[in-house]
Coordinates of C-alpha atoms and ligand atoms in Angstrom, one line a residue:
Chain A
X29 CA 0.0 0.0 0.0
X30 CA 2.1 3.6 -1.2
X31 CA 0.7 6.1 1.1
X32 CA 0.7 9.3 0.8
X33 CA 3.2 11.7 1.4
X34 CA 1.5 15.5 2.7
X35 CA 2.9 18.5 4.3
X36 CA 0.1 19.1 6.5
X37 CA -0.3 20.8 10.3
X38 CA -1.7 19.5 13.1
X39 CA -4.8 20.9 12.7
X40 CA -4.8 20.1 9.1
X41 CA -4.4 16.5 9.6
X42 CA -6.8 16.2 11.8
X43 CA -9.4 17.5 9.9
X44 CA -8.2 14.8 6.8
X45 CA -8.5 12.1 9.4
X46 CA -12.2 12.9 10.3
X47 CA -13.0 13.1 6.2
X48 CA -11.3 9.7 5.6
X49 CA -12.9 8.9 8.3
X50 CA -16.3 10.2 6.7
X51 CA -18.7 10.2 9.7
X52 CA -22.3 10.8 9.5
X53 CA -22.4 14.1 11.9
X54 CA -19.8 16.3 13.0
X55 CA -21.7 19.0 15.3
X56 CA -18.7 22.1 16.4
X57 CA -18.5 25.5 17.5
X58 CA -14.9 27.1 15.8
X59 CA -11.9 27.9 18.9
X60 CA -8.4 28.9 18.4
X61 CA -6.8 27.4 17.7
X62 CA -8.9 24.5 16.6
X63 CA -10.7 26.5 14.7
X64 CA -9.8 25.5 11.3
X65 CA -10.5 21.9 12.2
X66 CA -14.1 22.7 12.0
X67 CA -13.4 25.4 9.6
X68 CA -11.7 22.7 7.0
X69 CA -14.3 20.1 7.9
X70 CA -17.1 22.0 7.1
X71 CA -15.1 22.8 3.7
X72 CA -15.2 19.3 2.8
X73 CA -18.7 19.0 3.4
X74 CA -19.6 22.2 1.3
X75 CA -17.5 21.0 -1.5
X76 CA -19.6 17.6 -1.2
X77 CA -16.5 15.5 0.0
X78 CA -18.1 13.8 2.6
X79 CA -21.8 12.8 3.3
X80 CA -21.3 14.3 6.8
X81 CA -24.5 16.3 7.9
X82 CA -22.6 19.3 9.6
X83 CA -23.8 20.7 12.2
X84 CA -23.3 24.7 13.2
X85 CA -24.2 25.2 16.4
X86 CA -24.2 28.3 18.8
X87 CA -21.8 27.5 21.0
X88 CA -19.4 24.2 22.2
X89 CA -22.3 23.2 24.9
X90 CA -24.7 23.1 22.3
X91 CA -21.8 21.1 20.0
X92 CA -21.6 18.2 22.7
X93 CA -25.1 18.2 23.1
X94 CA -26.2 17.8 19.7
X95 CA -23.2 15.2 19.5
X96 CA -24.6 13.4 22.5
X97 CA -28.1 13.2 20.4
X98 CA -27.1 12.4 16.7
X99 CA -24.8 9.2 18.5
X100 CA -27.9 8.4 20.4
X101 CA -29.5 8.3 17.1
X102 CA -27.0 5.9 16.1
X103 CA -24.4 8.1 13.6
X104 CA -21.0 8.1 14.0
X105 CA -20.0 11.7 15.3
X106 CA -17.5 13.4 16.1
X107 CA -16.1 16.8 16.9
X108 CA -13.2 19.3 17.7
X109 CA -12.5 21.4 20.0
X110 CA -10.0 23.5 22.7
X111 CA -9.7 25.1 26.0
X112 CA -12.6 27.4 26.7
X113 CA -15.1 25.7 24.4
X114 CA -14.1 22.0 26.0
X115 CA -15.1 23.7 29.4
X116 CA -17.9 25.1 28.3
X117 CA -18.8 21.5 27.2
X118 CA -17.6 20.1 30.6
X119 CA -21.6 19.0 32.1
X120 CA -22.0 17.6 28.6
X121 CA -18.7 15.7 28.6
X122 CA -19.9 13.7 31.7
X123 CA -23.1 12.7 29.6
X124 CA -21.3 11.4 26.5
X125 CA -19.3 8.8 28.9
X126 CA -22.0 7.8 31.3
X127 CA -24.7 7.2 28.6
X128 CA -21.5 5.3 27.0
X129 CA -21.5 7.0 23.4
X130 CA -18.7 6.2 21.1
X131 CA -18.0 10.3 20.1
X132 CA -14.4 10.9 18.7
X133 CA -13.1 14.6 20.1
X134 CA -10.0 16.6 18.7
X135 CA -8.9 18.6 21.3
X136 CA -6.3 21.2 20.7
X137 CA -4.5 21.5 24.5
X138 CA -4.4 25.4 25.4
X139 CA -4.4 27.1 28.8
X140 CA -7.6 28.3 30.5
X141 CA -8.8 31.8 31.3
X142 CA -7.6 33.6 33.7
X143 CA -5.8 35.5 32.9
X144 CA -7.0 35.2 29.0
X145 CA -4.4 33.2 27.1
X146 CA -4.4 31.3 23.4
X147 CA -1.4 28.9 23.7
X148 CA -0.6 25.6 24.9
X149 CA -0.9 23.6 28.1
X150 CA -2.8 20.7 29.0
X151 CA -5.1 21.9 31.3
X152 CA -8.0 22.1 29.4
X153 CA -7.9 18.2 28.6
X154 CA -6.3 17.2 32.2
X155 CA -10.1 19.2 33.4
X156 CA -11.8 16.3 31.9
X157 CA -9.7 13.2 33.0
X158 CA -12.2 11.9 35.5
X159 CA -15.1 12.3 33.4
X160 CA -15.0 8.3 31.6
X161 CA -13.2 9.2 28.4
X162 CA -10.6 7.4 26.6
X163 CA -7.5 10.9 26.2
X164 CA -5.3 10.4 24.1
X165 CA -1.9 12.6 23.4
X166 CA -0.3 13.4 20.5
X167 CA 3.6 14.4 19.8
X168 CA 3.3 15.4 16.4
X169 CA 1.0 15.9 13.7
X170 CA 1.7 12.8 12.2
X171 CA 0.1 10.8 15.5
X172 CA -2.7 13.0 15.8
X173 CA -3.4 11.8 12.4
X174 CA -3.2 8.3 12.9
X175 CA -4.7 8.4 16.8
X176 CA -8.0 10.1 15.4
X177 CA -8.5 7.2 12.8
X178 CA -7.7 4.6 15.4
X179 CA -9.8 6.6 17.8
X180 CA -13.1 5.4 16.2
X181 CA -12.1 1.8 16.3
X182 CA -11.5 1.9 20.2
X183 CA -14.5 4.0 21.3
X184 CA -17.1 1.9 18.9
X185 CA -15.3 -1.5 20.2
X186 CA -18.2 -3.3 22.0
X187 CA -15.9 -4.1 25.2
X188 CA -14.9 -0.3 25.2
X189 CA -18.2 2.0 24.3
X190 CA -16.8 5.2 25.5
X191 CA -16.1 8.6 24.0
X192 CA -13.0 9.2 22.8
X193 CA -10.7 12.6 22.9
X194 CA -7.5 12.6 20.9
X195 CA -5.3 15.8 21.8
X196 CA -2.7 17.9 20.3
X197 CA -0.6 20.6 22.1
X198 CA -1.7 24.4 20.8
X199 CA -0.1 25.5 18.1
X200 CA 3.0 23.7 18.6
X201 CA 1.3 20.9 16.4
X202 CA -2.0 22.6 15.5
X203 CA -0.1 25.0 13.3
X204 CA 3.1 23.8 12.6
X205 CA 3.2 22.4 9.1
X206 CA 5.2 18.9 9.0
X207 CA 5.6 16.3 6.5
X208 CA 2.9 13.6 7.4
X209 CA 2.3 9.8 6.0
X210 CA -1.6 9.9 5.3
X211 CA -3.4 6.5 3.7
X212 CA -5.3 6.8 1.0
X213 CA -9.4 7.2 1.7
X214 CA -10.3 3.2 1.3
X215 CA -7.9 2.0 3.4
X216 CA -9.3 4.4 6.6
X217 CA -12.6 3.2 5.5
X218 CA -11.3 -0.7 5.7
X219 CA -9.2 -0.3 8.8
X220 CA -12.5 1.5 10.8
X221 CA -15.5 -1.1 9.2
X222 CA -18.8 -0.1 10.0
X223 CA -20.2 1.6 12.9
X224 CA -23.1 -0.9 14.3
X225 CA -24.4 1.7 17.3
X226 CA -26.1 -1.8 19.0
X227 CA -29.2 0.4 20.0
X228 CA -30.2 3.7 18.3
X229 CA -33.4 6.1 18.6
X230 CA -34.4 5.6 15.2
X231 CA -34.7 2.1 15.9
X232 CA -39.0 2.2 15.9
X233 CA -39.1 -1.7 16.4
X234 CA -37.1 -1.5 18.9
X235 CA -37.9 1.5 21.5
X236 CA -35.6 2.2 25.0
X237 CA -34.7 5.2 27.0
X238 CA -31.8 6.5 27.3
X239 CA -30.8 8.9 30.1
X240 CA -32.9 7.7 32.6
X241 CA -32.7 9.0 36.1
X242 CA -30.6 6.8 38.7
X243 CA -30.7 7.1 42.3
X244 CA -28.7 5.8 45.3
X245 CA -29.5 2.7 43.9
X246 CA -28.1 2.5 40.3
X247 CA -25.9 5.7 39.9
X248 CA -23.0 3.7 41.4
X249 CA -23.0 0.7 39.5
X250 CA -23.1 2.4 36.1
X251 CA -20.0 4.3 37.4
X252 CA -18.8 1.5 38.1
X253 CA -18.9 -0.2 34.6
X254 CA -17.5 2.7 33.7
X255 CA -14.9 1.9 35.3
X256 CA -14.3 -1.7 33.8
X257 CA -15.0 -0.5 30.3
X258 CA -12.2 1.5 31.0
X259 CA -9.7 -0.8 31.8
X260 CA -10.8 -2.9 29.1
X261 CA -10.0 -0.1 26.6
X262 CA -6.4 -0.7 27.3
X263 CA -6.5 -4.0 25.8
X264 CA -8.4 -2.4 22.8
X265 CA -6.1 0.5 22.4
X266 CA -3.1 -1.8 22.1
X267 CA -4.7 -4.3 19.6
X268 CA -6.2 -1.3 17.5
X269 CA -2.5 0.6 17.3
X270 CA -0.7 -3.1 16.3
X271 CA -3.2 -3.5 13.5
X272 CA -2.7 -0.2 12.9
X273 CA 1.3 -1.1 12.9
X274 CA 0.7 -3.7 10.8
X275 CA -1.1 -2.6 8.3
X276 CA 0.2 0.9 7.8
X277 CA 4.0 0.2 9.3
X278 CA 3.5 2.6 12.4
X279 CA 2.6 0.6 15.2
X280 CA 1.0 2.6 18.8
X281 CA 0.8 1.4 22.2
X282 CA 0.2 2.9 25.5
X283 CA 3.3 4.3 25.9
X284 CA 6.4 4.8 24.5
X285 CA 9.8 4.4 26.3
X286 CA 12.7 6.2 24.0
X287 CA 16.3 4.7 25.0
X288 CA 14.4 4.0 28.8
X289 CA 15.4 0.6 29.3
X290 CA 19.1 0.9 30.4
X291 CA 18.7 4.7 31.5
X292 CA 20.0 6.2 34.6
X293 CA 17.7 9.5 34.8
X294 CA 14.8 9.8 32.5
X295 CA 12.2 12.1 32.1
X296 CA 8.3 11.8 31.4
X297 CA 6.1 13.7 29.2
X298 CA 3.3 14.3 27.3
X299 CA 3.0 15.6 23.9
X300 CA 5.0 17.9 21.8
X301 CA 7.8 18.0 24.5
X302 CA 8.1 14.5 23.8
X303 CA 10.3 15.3 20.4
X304 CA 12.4 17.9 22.1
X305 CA 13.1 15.4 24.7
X306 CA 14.1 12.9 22.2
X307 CA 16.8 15.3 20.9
X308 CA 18.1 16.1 23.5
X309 CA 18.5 12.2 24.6
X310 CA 20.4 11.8 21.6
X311 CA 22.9 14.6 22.1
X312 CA 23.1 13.3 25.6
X313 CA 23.5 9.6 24.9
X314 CA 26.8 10.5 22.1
X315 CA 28.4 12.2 25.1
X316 CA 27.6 9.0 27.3
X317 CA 24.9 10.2 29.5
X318 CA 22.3 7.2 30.3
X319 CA 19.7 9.6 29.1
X320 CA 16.0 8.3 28.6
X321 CA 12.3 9.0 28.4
X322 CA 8.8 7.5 28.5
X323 CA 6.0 9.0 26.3
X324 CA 2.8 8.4 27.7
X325 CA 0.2 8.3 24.6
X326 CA -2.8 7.3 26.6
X327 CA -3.5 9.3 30.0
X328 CA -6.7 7.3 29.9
X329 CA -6.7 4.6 30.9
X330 CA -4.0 5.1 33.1
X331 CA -1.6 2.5 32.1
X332 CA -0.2 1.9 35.5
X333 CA 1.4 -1.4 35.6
X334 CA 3.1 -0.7 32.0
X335 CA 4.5 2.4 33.4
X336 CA 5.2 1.2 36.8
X337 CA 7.4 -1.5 34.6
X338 CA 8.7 0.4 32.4
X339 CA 10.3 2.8 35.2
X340 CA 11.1 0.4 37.9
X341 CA 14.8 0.0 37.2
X342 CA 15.6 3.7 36.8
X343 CA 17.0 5.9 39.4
X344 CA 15.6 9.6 39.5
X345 CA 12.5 10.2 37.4
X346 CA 11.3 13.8 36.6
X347 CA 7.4 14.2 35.5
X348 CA 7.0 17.1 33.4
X349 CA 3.5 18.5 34.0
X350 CA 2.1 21.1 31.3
X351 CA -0.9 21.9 33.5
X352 CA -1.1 22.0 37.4
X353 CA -3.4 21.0 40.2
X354 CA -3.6 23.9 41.7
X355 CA -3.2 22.9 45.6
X356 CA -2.7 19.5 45.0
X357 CA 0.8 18.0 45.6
X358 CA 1.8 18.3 42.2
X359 CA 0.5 17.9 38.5
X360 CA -1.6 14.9 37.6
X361 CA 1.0 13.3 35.9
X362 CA 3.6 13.0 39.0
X363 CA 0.7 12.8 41.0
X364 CA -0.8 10.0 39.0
X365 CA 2.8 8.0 38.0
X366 CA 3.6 8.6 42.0
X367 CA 1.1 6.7 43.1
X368 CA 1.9 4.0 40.2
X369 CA 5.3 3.2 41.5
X370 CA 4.4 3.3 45.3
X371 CA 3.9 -0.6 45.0
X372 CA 7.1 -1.1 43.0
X373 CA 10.1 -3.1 44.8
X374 CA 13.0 -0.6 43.7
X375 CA 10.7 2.7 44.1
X376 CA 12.5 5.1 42.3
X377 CA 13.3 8.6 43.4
X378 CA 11.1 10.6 41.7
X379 CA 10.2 14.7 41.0
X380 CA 7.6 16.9 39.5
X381 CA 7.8 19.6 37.4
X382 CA 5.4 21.9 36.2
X383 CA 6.5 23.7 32.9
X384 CA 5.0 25.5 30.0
X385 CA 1.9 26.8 31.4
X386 CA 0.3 29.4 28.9
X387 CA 2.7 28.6 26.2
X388 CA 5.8 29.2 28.0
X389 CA 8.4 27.9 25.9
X390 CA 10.5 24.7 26.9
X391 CA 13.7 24.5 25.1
X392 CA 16.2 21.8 24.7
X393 CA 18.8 23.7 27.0
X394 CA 16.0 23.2 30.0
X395 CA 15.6 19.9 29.3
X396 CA 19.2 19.1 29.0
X397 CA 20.2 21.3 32.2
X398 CA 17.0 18.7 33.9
X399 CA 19.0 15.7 32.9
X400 CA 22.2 17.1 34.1
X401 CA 20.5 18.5 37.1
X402 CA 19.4 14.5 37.3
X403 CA 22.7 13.2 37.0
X404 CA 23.9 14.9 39.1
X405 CA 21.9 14.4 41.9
X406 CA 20.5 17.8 42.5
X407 CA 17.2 17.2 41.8
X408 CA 15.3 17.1 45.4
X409 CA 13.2 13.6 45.6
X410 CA 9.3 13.7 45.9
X411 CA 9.4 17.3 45.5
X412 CA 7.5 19.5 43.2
X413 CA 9.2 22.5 41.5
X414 CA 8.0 24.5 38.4
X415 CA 10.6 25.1 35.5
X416 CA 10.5 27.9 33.7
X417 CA 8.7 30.2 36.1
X418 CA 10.8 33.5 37.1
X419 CA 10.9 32.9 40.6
Chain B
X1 CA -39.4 -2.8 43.2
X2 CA -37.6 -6.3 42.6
X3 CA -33.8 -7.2 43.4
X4 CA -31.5 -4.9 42.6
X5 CA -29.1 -5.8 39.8
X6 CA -25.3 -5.8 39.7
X7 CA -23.4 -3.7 38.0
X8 CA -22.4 -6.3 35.1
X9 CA -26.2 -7.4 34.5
X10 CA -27.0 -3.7 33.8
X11 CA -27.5 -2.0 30.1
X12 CA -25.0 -0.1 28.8
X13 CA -25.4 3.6 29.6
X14 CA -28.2 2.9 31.7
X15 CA -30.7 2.6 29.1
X16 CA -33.9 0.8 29.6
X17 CA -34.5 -1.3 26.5
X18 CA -37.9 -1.5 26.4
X19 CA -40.6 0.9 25.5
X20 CA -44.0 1.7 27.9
X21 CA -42.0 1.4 31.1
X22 CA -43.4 4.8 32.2
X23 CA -46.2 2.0 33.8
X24 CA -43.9 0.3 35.9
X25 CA -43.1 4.0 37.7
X26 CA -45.3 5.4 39.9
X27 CA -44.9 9.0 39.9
X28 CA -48.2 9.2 42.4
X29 CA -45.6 8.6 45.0
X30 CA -45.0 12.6 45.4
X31 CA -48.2 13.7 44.6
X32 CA -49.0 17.1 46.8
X33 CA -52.5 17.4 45.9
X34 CA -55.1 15.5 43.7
X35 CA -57.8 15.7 41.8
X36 CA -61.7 15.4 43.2
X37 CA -64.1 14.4 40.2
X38 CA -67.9 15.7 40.7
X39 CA -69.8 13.8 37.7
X40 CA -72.6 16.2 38.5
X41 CA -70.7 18.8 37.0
X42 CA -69.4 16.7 34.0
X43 CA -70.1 17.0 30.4
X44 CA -67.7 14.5 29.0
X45 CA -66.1 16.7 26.8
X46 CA -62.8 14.6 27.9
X47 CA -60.6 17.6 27.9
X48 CA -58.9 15.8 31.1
X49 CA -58.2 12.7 29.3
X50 CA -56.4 14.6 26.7
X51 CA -54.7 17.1 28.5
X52 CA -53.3 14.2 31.4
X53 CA -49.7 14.2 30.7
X54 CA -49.8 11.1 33.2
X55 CA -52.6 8.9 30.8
X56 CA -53.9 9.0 34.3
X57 CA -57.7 10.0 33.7
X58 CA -59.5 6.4 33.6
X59 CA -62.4 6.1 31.3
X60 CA -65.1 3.6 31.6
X61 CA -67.6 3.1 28.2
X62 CA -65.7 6.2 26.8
X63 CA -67.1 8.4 29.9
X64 CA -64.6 9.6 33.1
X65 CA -64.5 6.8 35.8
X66 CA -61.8 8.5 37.9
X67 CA -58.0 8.9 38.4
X68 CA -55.5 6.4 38.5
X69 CA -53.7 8.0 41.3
X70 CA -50.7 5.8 41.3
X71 CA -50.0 7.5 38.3
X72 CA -51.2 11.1 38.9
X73 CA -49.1 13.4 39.6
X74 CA -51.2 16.3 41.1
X75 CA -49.9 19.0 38.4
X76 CA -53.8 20.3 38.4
X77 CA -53.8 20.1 34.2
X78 CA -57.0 18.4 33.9
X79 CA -58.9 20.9 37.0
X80 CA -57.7 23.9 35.1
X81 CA -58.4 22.4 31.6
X82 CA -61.9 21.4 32.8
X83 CA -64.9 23.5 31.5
X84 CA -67.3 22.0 33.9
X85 CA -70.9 22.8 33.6
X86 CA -72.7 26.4 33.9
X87 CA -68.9 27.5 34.9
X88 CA -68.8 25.1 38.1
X89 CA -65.6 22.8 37.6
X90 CA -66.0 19.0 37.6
X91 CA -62.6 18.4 38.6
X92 CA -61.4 20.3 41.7
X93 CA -57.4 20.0 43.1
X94 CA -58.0 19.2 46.9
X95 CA -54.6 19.2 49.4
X96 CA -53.1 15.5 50.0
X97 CA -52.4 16.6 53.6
X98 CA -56.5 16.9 54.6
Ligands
LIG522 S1 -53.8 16.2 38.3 FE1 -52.4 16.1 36.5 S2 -51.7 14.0 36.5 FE2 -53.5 14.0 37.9 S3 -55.2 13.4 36.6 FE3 -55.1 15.6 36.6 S4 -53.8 16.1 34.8 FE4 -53.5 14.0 35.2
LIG523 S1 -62.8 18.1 31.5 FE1 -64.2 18.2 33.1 S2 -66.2 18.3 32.0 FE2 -64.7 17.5 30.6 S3 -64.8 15.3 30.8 FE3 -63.2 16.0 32.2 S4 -64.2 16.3 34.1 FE4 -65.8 16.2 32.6

């Protein structure tokens, strides 16, 4: 299969994915700076390139709603989105998991208000990571592109049946223009198959409710199935990224670990920082500095035992957070990876640090100076410091 | 209401999969006031029956036979829908607490 070779940004391939991908609804409200996912979209379906019925709504509430209503109707939906519109969509965001509705989100990761700011962190995603759905990161165009095509196959999977948000970092990838691998239109259509909703509300022969109240008696349990469809989706997630792998050469996982396994210090990440990282392992590692990382891809489901593995035999870990729990004991990342290697034999020593909030640049000095810093032993255990704040 | 189910025996989303189930639930339960029918004052023009959001108006031989006060929910529809006869209501809302 020749694919085909694009020069595309993030937000660009993104909105290619979702018209391989062809769904039957896409409902959006336009953000920065996801706003020319929508904006591109709804160019494909004006020029006649998809048989999407689009949607233009009054605002990113009213986006998620009508995305909760055309999946309960049995379409394949999806959406895009960023910061202040995904909070605006928060109460709906709840409803798409618990009524267990296979939507596939773009979300752009940028800061939230206050003070007003456009660029990237990853608090607007990190807002929604209790709320059931499957959050995937991206650290480049190219696996935004391939996540949001995989994304459909994971949240319409019949163990998984949960909404699905697949996230780039603000402008970093949304609108820088890279050289991207995209397949040609019949083979997204093969690798996705057909949506079968199971139940839908056009179904006249076969009438049910959906969104019923539930009490102290039954609110619980369906949390709780929540919580095992959840877990299940890490299977689902790994089998859908090795088919992916195999069928397309680019194989996704849970994580990624990036010269981890015989590393002394190592740092974690999310996203675009991921690639900086990277380099700066390389220089590192050609002037013999055990130097290693570990990607995490999926936040959720937390992949706790693979990262718990995966970092049990280094020494000092620092967590890069781009977004912060403001009070908490760091961000959710540390707090989260923490808590994953509190059962593990050799606990490593292990540090948080917030960085980039707003856009702040991280450059591969900082990172380098935070695997010297490492080496060298002057990074403070279970502490939590922010890098790249003037203090 | 029967056992309650565990959480793996229940629909996905909390959906009920069946239609008409609005039977099984009595909403009479929080009923704060209900309706007093006076056939003396009828003229069968049915307005309640339609206007019941609750299908709780029971007819008998296509004339009103009474409430089905599982089901009713007090809202006072059919009373203020009612024309009665000569201007004198058929259907008046009385307090549950008397
Ligand atoms: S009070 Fe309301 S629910 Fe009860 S019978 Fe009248 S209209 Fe129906
Ligand atoms: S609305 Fe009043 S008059 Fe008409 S049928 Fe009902 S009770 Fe009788």
């Amino acid at each position: 299969m020749q694919k085909i070779i694009l020069a595309k940004t993030g937000n660009e391939a993104m909105a290619l994915a979702m018209k391989q991908v062809n769904p039957d609804v896409v409902a959006a409200y336009p953000i920065t700076p996801a706003t020319e996912i929508v904006q591109i979209f709804s160019q494909y379906v004006a020029d006649g390139e998809v048989k999407t019925e689009f949607v233009a709504v009054e605002s990113e509430h009213s986006a998620m709603s009508a995305c909760i209503g055309s999946c309960a109707a049995g379409a394949r939906t999806m959406t895009g989105t960023s910061s202040q519109g995904l909070a605006l969509m928060y109460e709906m965001i709840y409803i798409a998991a618990g009524l267990r509705l296979p939507i596939v989100m773009a979300d752009v990761n940028r800061a939230l208000s206050a003070p007003i700011n456009i660029h990237c962190d990853h608090s607007d995603s990190m807002g929604c990571r209790d709320a059931g759905w499957v959050h995937i990161f991206s650290e480049n165009a190219q696996e935004a592109y391939d996540s949001m095509i995989q994304a459909v196959r994971i949240a319409e999977h019949k163990d998984v049946r949960l909404p699905v948000m697949v996230t780039t970092d603000g402008f970093i990838i949304s609108h820088g223009m890279e050289r991207i691998d995209t397949l040609p239109d019949a083979e997204v259509q093969n690798f996705i198959g057909k949506y079968d909703p199971l139940m839908h509300l056009l179904d006249v022969k076969k009438p049910f409710t959906i969104g019923a109240i539930n009490l102290t008696d039954y609110y619980f349990e369906h949390r709780r199935a929540m919580v095992d469809a959840q877990n299940n989706s890490l299977k689902v997630i790994k089998e859908v990224g090795a088919e992916f792998g195999k069928k397309f050469d680019t194989g996704y996982g849970l994580i990624e670990k990036y010269q981890l396994d015989d590393a002394e210090v190592a740092i974690v990440a999310l996203g675009s920082t991921c690639g900086t990282a990277k380099v700066v392992i390389d220089q590192l590692r050609a002037k013999g500095v055990k130097a290693g990382l570990l990607k995490i891809r999926v936040f959720r489901p937390f992949p706790t035992e693979e990262i718990a593995k995966a970092l049990e035999n280094i020494k000092t870990v620092a967590v890069l957070d781009r977004s912060d729990s403001v009070g908490g004991f760091g961000g959710p990342v540390f707090t989260e990876i923490r808590s994953a290697l509190y059962g593990s034999a050799k606990r490593p020593q292990i540090a948080g640090f917030v960085y980039g909030l707003g856009g702040r640049e991280i450059d591969m000095e900082q990172i380098e100076g935070l695997f010297m810093d490492l080496k060298a032993g002057k990074v403070k255990a279970d502490s939590v410091s922010y890098l790249g704040v003037r203090e | 209401m029967s056992e309650l189910k565990k959480y793996k025996e229940l629909a996905l989303g909390g959906n009920i999969e069946k239609g008409g189930t609005a039977v099984d639930f009595k909403t009479g339960d929080w009923r704060s006031s209900r309706p007093v029918y006076n056939p003396e004052n009828c003229i069968q023009c049915l307005f309640c029956w339609v206007y019941c959001p609750d299908s709780a108006v029971i007819l008998k031989d296509g004339k009103v036979a009474g409430f089905n006060l599982e089901h009713c929910k007090g809202c006072g529809i059919c009373a203020h829908e009612c024309p009665g006869k000569k201007k004198v209501k058929a259907i008046v809302m009385e307090e549950e607490v008397k």
